[in-house]
């Protein structure tokens, strides 16, 4: 059983590759939930949904979010009612949020709700929220503190970031089966997701980092950065705000206590020595996943490193 | 200012006619809310929505409910998630329920939410819920007590009805401006709506019937029944369950303490004398509103009776 740590877009691509190349039922995916937020009174879990839609074969891979072929009739009407429409909620996607919100209000945990949604979509991989408690990534900008979705989607990651924090992280607990899955894993994959706002919150959940340090299973990471830029999203800006350099090597250093092997792009081959000085083995590959072929190949390469 | 008492479909047709023939801003529409219910965690107010969509020019007049041209992508997805799909919620319609639910959860009253929605849809008539409190029409059948929507929509009014009650009615209060509107009205119209489940609950809200008895304004009713059958819906079955005959004359008797004039169909002309014995003047007309022309003509006729 392989444990996969992931955020949304970048991680979901590698997870697609893994699910196509191997039996998805052997994947336990621990998802970031610090981006979760409320909109129009609905509970939205963007990373869980992205991963779930990808595994269900519903994702819009060109766009990177939402359901393929979804329509936006409800959102247009919500706009007429004066609701903010900066977060693109499709009609089918809305059904996910309506169902989640209903079940949460009935007292179910996010992990139970996720099980319910995945079962309905015949997703056989296990998707676990990092925690069932409320954690919220807060982004401190020159104009004050805002939520991650506000920063990332509404303001299109334009504001300068001073600091990122995870409100609620100290008192949250890992969701059921998270620690157990890590302890029983035969391999751990840290996806090419944002180290500050996707993987960072997962590792900050009390007990998760310790469990990953303790696991005898190989831990393989894939860089979300090629050269000086993130493959997608604001990893670059956020790493700099956290006082770190924005590079594959700097990402490896974030996970230095965990990684057995780190996969970087051929373009970053000159970082190999630097990373290896932290005791991490480095594999260079083509890590940009533009096509189905790329996703499948990178998935096979990562699994080969686990099985080495 | 005219006050209009209404349920959904039948009443909404007459209200359309009134709004086309006269200035809608002079209409205050008191809507039944005893059919309101929760579905998928959302607060649904079917009668308010039907009237609102009709006045906004959004209604699907052929179908009698919902938004014209609406799509059902969210509902299809909700079905996949195991949600009951017997109540046809369109995507645009869903935006109404999402907005209402959000505003109610934020602590607004249903009357405030209705104002908000109407303003957004540029509805200039005033739509008032009969009450901001929770009242629920319960239908007692051979198989137990069910909600009105369960009886009416899910079971397509097939179960035999033993009794109808309005849970919560004794302790509810009329919404703000309901009593005041009746007191200041220059005419009151009781729409051709179900006397048991649409007009019945409105008249049972403490204070409303008394205000209508006391008003010096003429009160004009329109029969929802032609011959032995309701123009639409289960008025016939429900009246019989309440121990009443199902006829225009029996409807007039339900409102005998209120009505100055009752409009019945030419087909029921032989009931005229019987109704007049209750001290109500009777006007015979063609009351089936199949076309825009019918709606406009009946609206003019009703207003003529007010102005007589």
PDB file of C-alpha atoms in Angstrom, chain A residues 39-42 52-53 58 70-71 73-75 77-78 80-83 91-96 98-99 102 105 116-117 120-121, chain B residues 39-42 52-53 58 70-71 73-75 77-78 80-83 91-96 98-99 102 105 116-117 120-121:
ATOM      1  CA  UNK A  39     -18.710  29.987  -0.242  1.00  0.00           C
ATOM      2  CA  UNK A  40     -22.428  30.632  -0.711  1.00  0.00           C
ATOM      3  CA  UNK A  41     -22.897  28.744   2.574  1.00  0.00           C
ATOM      4  CA  UNK A  42     -21.311  25.615   1.090  1.00  0.00           C
ATOM      5  CA  UNK A  52     -11.480  12.783  -6.552  1.00  0.00           C
ATOM      6  CA  UNK A  53     -12.579  14.079  -9.964  1.00  0.00           C
ATOM      7  CA  UNK A  58     -14.429  13.408 -14.421  1.00  0.00           C
ATOM      8  CA  UNK A  70     -19.662  21.189 -16.584  1.00  0.00           C
ATOM      9  CA  UNK A  71     -22.096  24.072 -17.029  1.00  0.00           C
ATOM     10  CA  UNK A  73     -26.106  28.025 -14.857  1.00  0.00           C
ATOM     11  CA  UNK A  74     -26.349  28.141 -11.057  1.00  0.00           C
ATOM     12  CA  UNK A  75     -23.296  30.381 -10.770  1.00  0.00           C
ATOM     13  CA  UNK A  77     -27.906  32.988 -11.226  1.00  0.00           C
ATOM     14  CA  UNK A  78     -25.956  33.281  -7.950  1.00  0.00           C
ATOM     15  CA  UNK A  80     -27.653  37.867 -10.139  1.00  0.00           C
ATOM     16  CA  UNK A  81     -28.419  37.382  -6.438  1.00  0.00           C
ATOM     17  CA  UNK A  82     -25.312  39.389  -5.598  1.00  0.00           C
ATOM     18  CA  UNK A  83     -23.113  36.417  -4.677  1.00  0.00           C
ATOM     19  CA  UNK A  91     -23.396  22.836 -11.789  1.00  0.00           C
ATOM     20  CA  UNK A  92     -22.203  19.245 -11.363  1.00  0.00           C
ATOM     21  CA  UNK A  93     -19.438  20.398  -9.061  1.00  0.00           C
ATOM     22  CA  UNK A  94     -22.053  22.220  -6.986  1.00  0.00           C
ATOM     23  CA  UNK A  95     -23.760  18.897  -6.311  1.00  0.00           C
ATOM     24  CA  UNK A  96     -20.548  17.755  -4.592  1.00  0.00           C
ATOM     25  CA  UNK A  98     -24.226  20.588  -1.596  1.00  0.00           C
ATOM     26  CA  UNK A  99     -23.873  16.926  -0.624  1.00  0.00           C
ATOM     27  CA  UNK A 102     -25.502  18.531   4.018  1.00  0.00           C
ATOM     28  CA  UNK A 105     -24.236  19.596   8.943  1.00  0.00           C
ATOM     29  CA  UNK A 116     -19.357   8.660   0.644  1.00  0.00           C
ATOM     30  CA  UNK A 117     -18.556  10.831  -2.384  1.00  0.00           C
ATOM     31  CA  UNK A 120     -20.642   7.169  -5.347  1.00  0.00           C
ATOM     32  CA  UNK A 121     -18.061   8.030  -8.013  1.00  0.00           C
TER      33      UNK A 121
ATOM     34  CA  UNK B  39     -33.986  19.069   0.662  1.00  0.00           C
ATOM     35  CA  UNK B  40     -30.279  18.362   0.205  1.00  0.00           C
ATOM     36  CA  UNK B  41     -29.741  20.667   3.187  1.00  0.00           C
ATOM     37  CA  UNK B  42     -31.363  23.576   1.342  1.00  0.00           C
ATOM     38  CA  UNK B  52     -41.399  35.280  -7.718  1.00  0.00           C
ATOM     39  CA  UNK B  53     -40.359  33.551 -10.955  1.00  0.00           C
ATOM     40  CA  UNK B  58     -38.608  33.614 -15.490  1.00  0.00           C
ATOM     41  CA  UNK B  70     -33.409  25.607 -16.728  1.00  0.00           C
ATOM     42  CA  UNK B  71     -30.954  22.695 -16.830  1.00  0.00           C
ATOM     43  CA  UNK B  73     -26.900  19.056 -14.249  1.00  0.00           C
ATOM     44  CA  UNK B  74     -26.587  19.450 -10.475  1.00  0.00           C
ATOM     45  CA  UNK B  75     -29.630  17.277  -9.834  1.00  0.00           C
ATOM     46  CA  UNK B  77     -25.023  14.626 -10.028  1.00  0.00           C
ATOM     47  CA  UNK B  78     -26.909  14.771  -6.704  1.00  0.00           C
ATOM     48  CA  UNK B  80     -25.253   9.932  -8.304  1.00  0.00           C
ATOM     49  CA  UNK B  81     -24.419  10.913  -4.728  1.00  0.00           C
ATOM     50  CA  UNK B  82     -27.491   9.033  -3.541  1.00  0.00           C
ATOM     51  CA  UNK B  83     -29.673  12.102  -2.977  1.00  0.00           C
ATOM     52  CA  UNK B  91     -29.561  24.611 -11.826  1.00  0.00           C
ATOM     53  CA  UNK B  92     -30.750  28.232 -11.872  1.00  0.00           C
ATOM     54  CA  UNK B  93     -33.461  27.395  -9.361  1.00  0.00           C
ATOM     55  CA  UNK B  94     -30.798  25.866  -7.117  1.00  0.00           C
ATOM     56  CA  UNK B  95     -29.079  29.240  -6.935  1.00  0.00           C
ATOM     57  CA  UNK B  96     -32.253  30.602  -5.323  1.00  0.00           C
ATOM     58  CA  UNK B  98     -28.508  28.206  -2.039  1.00  0.00           C
ATOM     59  CA  UNK B  99     -28.855  31.957  -1.564  1.00  0.00           C
ATOM     60  CA  UNK B 102     -27.130  30.975   3.224  1.00  0.00           C
ATOM     61  CA  UNK B 105     -28.297  30.588   8.250  1.00  0.00           C
ATOM     62  CA  UNK B 116     -33.392  40.326  -1.297  1.00  0.00           C
ATOM     63  CA  UNK B 117     -34.241  37.781  -3.982  1.00  0.00           C
ATOM     64  CA  UNK B 120     -32.223  40.998  -7.457  1.00  0.00           C
ATOM     65  CA  UNK B 121     -34.856  39.799  -9.932  1.00  0.00           C
TER      66      UNK B 121
END
